[in-house]
GROMACS .gro file of C-alpha atoms in nm:
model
  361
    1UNK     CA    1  -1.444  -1.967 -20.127
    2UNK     CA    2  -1.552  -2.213 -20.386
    3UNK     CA    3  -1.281  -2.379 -20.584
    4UNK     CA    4  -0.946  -2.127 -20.612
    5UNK     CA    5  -0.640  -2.199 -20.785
    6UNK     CA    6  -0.423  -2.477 -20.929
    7UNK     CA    7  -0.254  -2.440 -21.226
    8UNK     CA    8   0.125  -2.356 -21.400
    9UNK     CA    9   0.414  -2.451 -21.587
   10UNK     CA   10   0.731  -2.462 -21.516
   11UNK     CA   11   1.022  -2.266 -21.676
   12UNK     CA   12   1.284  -2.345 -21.424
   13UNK     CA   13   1.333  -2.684 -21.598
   14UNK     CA   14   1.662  -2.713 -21.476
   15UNK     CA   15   1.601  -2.714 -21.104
   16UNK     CA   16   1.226  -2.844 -21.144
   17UNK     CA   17   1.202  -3.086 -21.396
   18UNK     CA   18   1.391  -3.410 -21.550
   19UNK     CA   19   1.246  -3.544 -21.221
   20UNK     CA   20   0.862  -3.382 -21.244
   21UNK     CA   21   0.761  -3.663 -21.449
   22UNK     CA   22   0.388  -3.662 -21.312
   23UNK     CA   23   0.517  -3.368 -21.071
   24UNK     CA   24   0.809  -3.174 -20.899
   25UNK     CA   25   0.942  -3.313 -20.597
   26UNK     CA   26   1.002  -3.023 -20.365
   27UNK     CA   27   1.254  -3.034 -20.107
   28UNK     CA   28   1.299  -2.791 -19.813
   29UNK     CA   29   1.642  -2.858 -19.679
   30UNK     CA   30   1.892  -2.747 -19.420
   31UNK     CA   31   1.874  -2.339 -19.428
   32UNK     CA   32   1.851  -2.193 -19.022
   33UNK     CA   33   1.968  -1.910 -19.147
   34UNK     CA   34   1.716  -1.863 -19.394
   35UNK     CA   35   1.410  -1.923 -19.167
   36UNK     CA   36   1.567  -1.781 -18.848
   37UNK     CA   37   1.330  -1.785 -18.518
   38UNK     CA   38   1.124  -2.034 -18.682
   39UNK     CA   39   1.376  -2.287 -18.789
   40UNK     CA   40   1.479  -2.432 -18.440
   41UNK     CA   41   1.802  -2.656 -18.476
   42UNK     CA   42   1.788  -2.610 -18.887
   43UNK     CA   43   1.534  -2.839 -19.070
   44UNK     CA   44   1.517  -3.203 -19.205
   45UNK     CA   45   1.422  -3.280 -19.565
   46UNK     CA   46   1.061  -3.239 -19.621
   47UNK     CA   47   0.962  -3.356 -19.971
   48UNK     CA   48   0.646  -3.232 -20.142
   49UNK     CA   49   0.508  -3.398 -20.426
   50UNK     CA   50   0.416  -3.110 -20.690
   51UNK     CA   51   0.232  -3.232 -20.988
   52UNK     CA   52   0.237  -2.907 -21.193
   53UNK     CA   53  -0.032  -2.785 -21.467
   54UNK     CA   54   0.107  -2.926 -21.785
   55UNK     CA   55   0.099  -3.303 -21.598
   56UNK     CA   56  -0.241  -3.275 -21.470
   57UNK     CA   57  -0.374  -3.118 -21.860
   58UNK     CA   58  -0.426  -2.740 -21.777
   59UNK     CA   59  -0.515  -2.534 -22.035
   60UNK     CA   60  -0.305  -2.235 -22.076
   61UNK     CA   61  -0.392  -1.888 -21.885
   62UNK     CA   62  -0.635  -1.657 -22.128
   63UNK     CA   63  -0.380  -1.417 -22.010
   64UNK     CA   64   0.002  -1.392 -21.883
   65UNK     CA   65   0.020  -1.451 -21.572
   66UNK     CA   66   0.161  -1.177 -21.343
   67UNK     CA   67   0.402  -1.205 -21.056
   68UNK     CA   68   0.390  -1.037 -20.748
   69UNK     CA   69   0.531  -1.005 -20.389
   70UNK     CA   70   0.557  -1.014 -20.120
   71UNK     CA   71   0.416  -1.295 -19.934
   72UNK     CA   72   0.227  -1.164 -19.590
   73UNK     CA   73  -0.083  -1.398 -19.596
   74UNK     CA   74  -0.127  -1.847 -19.646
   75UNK     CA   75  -0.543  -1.843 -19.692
   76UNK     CA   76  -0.653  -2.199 -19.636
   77UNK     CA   77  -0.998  -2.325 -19.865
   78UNK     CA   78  -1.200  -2.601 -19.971
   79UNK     CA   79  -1.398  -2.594 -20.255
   80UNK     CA   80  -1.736  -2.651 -20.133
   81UNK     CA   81  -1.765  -2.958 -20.335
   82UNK     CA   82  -1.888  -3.330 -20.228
   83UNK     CA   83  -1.646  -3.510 -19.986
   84UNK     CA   84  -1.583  -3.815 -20.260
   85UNK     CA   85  -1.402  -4.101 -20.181
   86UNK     CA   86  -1.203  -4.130 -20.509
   87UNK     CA   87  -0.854  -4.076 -20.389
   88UNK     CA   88  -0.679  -4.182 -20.720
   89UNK     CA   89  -0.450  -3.956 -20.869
   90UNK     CA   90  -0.639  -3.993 -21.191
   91UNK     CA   91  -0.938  -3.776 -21.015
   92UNK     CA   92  -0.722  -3.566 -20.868
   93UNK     CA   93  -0.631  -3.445 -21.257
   94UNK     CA   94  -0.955  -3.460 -21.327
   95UNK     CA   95  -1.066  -3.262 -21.042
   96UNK     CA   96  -0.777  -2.958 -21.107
   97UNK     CA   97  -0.914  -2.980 -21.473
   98UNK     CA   98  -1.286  -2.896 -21.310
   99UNK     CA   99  -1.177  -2.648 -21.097
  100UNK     CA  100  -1.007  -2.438 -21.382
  101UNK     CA  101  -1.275  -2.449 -21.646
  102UNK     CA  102  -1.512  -2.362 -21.323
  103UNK     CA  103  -1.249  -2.061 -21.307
  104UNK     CA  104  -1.273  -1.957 -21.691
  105UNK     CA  105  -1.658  -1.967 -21.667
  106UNK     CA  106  -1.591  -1.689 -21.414
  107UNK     CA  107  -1.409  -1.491 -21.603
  108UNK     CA  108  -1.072  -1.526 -21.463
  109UNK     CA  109  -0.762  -1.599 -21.622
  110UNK     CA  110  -0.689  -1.952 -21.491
  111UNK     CA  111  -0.717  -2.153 -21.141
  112UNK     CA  112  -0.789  -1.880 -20.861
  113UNK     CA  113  -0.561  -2.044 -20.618
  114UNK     CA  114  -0.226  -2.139 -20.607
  115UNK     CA  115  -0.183  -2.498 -20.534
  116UNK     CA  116  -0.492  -2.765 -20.477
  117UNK     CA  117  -0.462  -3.071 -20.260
  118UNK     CA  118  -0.710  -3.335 -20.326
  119UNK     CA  119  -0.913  -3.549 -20.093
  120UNK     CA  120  -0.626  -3.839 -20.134
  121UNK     CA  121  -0.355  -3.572 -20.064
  122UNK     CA  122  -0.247  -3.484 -20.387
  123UNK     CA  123  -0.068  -3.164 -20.428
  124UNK     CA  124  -0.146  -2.943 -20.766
  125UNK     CA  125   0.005  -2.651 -20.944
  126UNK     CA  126  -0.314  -2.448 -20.940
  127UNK     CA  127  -0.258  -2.141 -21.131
  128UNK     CA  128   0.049  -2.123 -21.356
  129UNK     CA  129   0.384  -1.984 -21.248
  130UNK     CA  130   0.361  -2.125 -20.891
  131UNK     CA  131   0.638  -2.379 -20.915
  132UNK     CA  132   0.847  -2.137 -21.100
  133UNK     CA  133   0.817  -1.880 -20.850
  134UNK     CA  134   0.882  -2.125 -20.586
  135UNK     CA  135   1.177  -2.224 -20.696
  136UNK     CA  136   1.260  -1.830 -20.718
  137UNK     CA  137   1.191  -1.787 -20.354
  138UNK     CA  138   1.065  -1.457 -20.415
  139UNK     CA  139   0.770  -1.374 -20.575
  140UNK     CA  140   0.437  -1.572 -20.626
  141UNK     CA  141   0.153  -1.549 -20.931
  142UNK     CA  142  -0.118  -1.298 -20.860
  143UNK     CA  143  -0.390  -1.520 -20.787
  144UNK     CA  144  -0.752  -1.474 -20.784
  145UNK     CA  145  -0.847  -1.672 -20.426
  146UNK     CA  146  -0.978  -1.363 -20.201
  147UNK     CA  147  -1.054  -1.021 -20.282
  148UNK     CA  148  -0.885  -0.755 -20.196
  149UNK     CA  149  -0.588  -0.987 -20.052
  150UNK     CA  150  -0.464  -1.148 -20.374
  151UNK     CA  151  -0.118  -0.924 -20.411
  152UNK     CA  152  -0.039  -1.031 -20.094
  153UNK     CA  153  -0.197  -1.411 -20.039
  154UNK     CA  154  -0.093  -1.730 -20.118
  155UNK     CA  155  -0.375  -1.910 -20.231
  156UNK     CA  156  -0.437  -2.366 -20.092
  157UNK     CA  157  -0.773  -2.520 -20.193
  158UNK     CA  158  -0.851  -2.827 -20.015
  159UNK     CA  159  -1.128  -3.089 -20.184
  160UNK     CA  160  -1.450  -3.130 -20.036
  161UNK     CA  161  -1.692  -2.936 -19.734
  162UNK     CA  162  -1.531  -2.905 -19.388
  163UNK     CA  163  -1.843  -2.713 -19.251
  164UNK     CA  164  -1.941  -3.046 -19.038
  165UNK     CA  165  -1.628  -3.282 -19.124
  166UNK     CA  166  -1.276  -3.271 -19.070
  167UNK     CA  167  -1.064  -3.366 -19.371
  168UNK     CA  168  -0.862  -3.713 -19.455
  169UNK     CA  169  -0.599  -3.781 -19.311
  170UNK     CA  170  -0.406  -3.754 -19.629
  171UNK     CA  171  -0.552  -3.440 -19.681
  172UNK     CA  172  -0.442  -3.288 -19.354
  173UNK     CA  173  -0.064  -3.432 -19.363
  174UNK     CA  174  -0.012  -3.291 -19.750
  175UNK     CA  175  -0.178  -2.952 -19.620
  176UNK     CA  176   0.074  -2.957 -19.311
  177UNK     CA  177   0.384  -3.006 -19.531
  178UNK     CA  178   0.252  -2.827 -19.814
  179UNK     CA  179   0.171  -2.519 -19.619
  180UNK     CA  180   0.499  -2.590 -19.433
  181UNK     CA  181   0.704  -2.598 -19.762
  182UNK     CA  182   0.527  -2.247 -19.876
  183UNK     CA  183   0.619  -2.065 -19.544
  184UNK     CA  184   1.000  -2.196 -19.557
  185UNK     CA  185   1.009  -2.093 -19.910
  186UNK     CA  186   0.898  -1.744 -19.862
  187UNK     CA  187   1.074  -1.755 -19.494
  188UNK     CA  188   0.744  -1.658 -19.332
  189UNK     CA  189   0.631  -1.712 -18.992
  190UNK     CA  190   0.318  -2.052 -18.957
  191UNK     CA  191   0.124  -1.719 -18.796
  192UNK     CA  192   0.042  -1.606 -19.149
  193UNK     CA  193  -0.170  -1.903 -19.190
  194UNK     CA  194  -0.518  -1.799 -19.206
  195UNK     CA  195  -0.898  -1.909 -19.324
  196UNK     CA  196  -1.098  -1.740 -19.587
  197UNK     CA  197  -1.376  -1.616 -19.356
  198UNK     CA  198  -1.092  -1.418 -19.182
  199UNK     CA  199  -1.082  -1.132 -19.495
  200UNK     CA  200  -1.419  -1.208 -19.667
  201UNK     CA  201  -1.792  -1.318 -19.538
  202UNK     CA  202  -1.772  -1.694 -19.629
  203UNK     CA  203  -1.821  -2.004 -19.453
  204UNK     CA  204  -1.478  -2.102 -19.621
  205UNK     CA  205  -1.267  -2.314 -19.519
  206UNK     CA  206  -1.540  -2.462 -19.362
  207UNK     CA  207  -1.632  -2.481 -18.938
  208UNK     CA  208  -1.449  -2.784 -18.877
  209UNK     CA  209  -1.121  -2.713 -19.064
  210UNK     CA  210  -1.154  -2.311 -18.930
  211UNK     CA  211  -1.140  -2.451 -18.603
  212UNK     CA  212  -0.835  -2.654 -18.681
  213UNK     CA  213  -0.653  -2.407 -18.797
  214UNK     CA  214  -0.464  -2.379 -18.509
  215UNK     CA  215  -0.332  -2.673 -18.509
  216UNK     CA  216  -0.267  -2.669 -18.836
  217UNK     CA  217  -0.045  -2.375 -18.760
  218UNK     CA  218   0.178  -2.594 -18.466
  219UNK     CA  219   0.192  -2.866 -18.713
  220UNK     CA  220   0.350  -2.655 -18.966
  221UNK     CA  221   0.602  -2.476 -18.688
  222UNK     CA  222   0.714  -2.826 -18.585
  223UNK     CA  223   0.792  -2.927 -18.921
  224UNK     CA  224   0.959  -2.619 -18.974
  225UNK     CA  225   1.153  -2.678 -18.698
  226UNK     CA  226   1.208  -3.032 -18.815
  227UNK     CA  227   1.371  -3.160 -18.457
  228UNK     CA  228   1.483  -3.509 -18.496
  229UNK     CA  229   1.206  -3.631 -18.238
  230UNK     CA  230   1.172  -3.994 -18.229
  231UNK     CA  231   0.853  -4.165 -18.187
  232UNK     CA  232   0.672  -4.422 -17.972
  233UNK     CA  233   0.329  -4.606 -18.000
  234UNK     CA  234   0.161  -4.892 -17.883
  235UNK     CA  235   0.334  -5.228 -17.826
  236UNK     CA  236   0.667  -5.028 -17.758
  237UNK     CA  237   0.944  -5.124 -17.454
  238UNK     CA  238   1.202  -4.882 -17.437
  239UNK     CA  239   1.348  -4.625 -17.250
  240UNK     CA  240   1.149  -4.362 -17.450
  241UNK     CA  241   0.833  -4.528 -17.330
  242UNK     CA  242   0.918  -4.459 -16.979
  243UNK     CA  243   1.011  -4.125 -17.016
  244UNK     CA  244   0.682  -4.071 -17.185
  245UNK     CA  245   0.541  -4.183 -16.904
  246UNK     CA  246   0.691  -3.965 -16.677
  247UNK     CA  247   0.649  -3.648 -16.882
  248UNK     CA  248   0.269  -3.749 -16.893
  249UNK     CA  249   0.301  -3.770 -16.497
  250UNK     CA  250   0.379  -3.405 -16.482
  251UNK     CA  251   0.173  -3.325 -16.704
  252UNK     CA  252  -0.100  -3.414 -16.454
  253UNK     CA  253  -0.216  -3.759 -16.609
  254UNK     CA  254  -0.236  -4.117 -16.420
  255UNK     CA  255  -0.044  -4.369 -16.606
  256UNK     CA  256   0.199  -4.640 -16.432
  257UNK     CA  257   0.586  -4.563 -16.502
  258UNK     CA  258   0.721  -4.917 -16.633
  259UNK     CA  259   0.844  -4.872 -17.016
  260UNK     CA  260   0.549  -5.072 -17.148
  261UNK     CA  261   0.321  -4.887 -17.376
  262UNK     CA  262  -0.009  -5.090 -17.308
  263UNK     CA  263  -0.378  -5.000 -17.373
  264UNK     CA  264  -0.407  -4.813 -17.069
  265UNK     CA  265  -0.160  -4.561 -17.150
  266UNK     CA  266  -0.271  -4.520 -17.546
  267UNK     CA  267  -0.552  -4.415 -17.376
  268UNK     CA  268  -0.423  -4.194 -17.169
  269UNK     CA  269  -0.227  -4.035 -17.433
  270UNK     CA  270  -0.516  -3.983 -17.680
  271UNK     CA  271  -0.712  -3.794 -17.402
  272UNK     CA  272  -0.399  -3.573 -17.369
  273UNK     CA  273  -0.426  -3.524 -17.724
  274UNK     CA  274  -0.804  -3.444 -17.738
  275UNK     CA  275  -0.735  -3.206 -17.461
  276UNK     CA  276  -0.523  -2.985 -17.649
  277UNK     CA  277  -0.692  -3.001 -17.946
  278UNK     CA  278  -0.473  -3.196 -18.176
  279UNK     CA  279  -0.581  -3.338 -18.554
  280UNK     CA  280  -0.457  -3.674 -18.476
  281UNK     CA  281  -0.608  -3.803 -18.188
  282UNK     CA  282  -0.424  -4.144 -18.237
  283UNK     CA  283  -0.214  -4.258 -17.919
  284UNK     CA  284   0.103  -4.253 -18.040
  285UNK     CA  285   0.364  -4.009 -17.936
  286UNK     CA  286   0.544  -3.777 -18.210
  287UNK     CA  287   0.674  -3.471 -18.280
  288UNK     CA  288   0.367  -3.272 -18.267
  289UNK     CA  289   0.288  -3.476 -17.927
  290UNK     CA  290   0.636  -3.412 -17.758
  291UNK     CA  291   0.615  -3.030 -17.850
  292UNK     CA  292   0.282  -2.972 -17.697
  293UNK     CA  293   0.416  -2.867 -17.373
  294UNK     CA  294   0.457  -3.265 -17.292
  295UNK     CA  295   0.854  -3.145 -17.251
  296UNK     CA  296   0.910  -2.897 -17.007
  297UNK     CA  297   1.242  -2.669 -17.013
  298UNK     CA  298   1.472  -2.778 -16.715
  299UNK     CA  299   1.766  -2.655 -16.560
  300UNK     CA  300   1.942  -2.675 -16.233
  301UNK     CA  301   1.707  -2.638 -15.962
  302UNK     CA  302   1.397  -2.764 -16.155
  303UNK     CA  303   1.111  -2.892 -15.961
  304UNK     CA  304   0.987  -3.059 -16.214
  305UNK     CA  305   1.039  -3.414 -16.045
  306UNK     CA  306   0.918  -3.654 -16.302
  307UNK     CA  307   1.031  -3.479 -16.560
  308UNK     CA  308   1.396  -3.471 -16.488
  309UNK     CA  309   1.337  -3.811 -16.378
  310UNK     CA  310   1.258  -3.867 -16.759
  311UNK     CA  311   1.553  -3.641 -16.862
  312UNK     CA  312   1.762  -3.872 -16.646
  313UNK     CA  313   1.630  -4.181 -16.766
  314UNK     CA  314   1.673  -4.061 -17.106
  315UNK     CA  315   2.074  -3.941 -17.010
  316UNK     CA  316   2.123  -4.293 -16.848
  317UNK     CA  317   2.020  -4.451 -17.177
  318UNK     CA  318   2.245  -4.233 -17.377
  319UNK     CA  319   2.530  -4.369 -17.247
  320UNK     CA  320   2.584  -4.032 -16.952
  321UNK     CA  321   2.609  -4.166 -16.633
  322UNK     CA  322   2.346  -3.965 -16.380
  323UNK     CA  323   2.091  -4.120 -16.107
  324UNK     CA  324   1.732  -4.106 -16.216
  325UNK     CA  325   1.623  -3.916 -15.934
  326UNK     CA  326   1.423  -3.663 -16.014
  327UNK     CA  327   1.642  -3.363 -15.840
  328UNK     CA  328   1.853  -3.197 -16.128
  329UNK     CA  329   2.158  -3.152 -15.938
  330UNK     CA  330   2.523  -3.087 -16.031
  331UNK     CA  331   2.590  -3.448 -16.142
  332UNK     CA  332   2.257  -3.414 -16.373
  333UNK     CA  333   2.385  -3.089 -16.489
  334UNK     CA  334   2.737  -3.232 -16.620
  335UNK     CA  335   2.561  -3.461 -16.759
  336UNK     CA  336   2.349  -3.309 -16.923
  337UNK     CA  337   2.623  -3.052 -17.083
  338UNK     CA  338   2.841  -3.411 -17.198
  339UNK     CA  339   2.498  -3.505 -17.374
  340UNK     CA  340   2.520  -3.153 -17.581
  341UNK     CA  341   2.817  -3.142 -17.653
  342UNK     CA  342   2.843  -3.517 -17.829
  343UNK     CA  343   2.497  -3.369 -18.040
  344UNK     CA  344   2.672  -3.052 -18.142
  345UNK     CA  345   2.431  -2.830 -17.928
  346UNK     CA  346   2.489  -2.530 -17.684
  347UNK     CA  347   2.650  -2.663 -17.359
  348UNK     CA  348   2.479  -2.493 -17.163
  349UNK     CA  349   2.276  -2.774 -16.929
  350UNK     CA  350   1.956  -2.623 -16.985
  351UNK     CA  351   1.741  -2.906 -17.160
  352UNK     CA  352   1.511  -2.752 -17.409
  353UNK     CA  353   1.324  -2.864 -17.688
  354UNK     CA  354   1.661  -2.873 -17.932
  355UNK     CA  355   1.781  -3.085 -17.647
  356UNK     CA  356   1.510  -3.295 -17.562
  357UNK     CA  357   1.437  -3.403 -17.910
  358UNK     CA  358   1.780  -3.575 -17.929
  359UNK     CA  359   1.743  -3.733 -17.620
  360UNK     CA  360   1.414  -3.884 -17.758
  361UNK     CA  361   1.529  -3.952 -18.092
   0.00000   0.00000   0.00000
């Protein structure tokens, strides 16, 4: 698709606006219940930056905008347009302002898609009514992104051509918590998540970002699941370092075990990366990283060996008493149960991924 949809104003004033300003700041807080399988352990905050129609100058719809519902499809764009390198706000505006009249000269109503995200990672209100009926958490504008899947698709344009380049990397972080925002909202599954060329004959969203689109998809689970992972990079001494280490160990890659996270093992970890096909390939170990399979599920029993050993280095550090030696035995287990209990998780010795984020934290 060329250029969708960015554009509405907001009636909820109340809950949306005294602090819009140049945008609404959109929060997706604590709600497991709410987004069930998909929530893990309940989510952090995860603030979007909205900057709705009226800010950017939209001109108002030809026609009223009509609701609909409900949400079964996220359809991921770009606008075919040149990959500038003007990632001021102030072309951002300028650019949703484009995009709309491009829209009129088609005939439509207003901005196609929903919300745009500029090359600097600017989110906009593309067609009107979207942060309304986000903060409804029910229905969303009929859009005009993809025919024939517009009652039932939410609608994100992304700036430039991603047939033979992968967007910026503010691009890519706004269209993870963007698109991770939109699926808590509507309490829809990161599956959902879909390219253009998947309904219609287009090269849309482009080869490079269709082929990141799974990716994109993890990235949005984890920060729906929000675990309070903790993160470690180059230059780093710590426990967590070691640990890292040792989960890299069984994960089948060479890299000494001594806390110390030196050249040789940013190296290691960005091949890791590459190899399973992650956005950033950038050496440093986060949430994404540590959910990649990096952190296996143990229990009793588990022969696992390095990785318990980093479960038990990890348990050590946290204050419960266990010997880091790679056997998960009865000690280990107790241990592990104490751990749970002081984090307000199941007791149940079985050290998952709500469990082994806390330990890593």
């Amino acid at each position: 698709m060329n250029l969708l949809d960015r554009s509405m104003d907001v009636s909820r004033r109340a809950m949306l606006t005294g602090t819009l300003g140049a945008g609404a700041l959109l929060t997706l807080g604590s709600r497991p219940s709410a987004l069930g399988a998909v929530s893990g352990a309940g989510a952090r905050a995860v603030a979007v930056p909205i900057t709705s129609c009226a800010t950017w100058g939209a001109k108002p719809p030809t026609e009223p905008v009509r609701l609909t519902s409900p949400l079964q499809q996220l359809i991921v764009h770009h606008t075919a347009t040149p990959n500038g390198t003007d990632y001021s706000q102030k072309h951002a505006f300028a650019f949703a302002r484009s995009v709309q009249q491009s829209h009129f000269a088609r005939d439509w109503i207003d901005t196609g898609q929903h919300l745009t995200i500029s090359r600097g990672g600017h989110v906009l209100e593309g067609r009107h009514r979207t942060l309304e009926s986000l903060a409804t958490r029910s229905q969303f504008p009929l859009g005009a992104h993809c025919t024939d899947m517009n009652p039932i698709a939410f609608g994100i344009e992304n700036e430039g051509t991603y047939s033979e380049v992968l967007p910026p990397a503010a691009l890519w972080k706004r269209l993870v918590e963007t698109c991770a925002f939109v699926c808590s909202i509507y309490r829809v599954d990161p599956k959902i998540i879909v390219g253009h060329r998947d309904h219609q004959s287009t090269d849309c969203p482009g080869e490079q970002l269709y082929k990141k689109l799974p990716a994109l998809r993890a990235s949005v689970r984890t920060a729906m699941a929000a675990r309070p992972w903790g993160r470690v990079s180059p230059g780093d001494v710590s426990p967590n370092v070691r640990a890292a280490q040792l989960l890299l160990r069984q994960a089948g890659r060479s890299v000494p075990v001594d806390g110390g996270y030196d050249s040789a093992m940013t190296s290691v970890v960005k091949s890791y990366q590459g190899a399973k096909g992650m956005f950033f390939v950038d050496g440093i170990i986060g949430a994404v990283t540590w959910e990649s399979g990096l952190t296996p599920t143990l229990r009793t029993g588990s022969t696992a060996r390095d990785a318990v050993r980093a479960a038990q280095t990890m348990l050590t550090a946290r204050g419960h008493r266990t010997t880091v030696s790679g056997t998960f035995d009865d000690a280990t287990s107790r241990a592990v149960k104490a751990f749970q209990s002081s984090r307000s998780l199941t007791a149940d010795a079985v050290i998952g991924l709500d469990t082994w984020s806390r330990l890593l934290a």
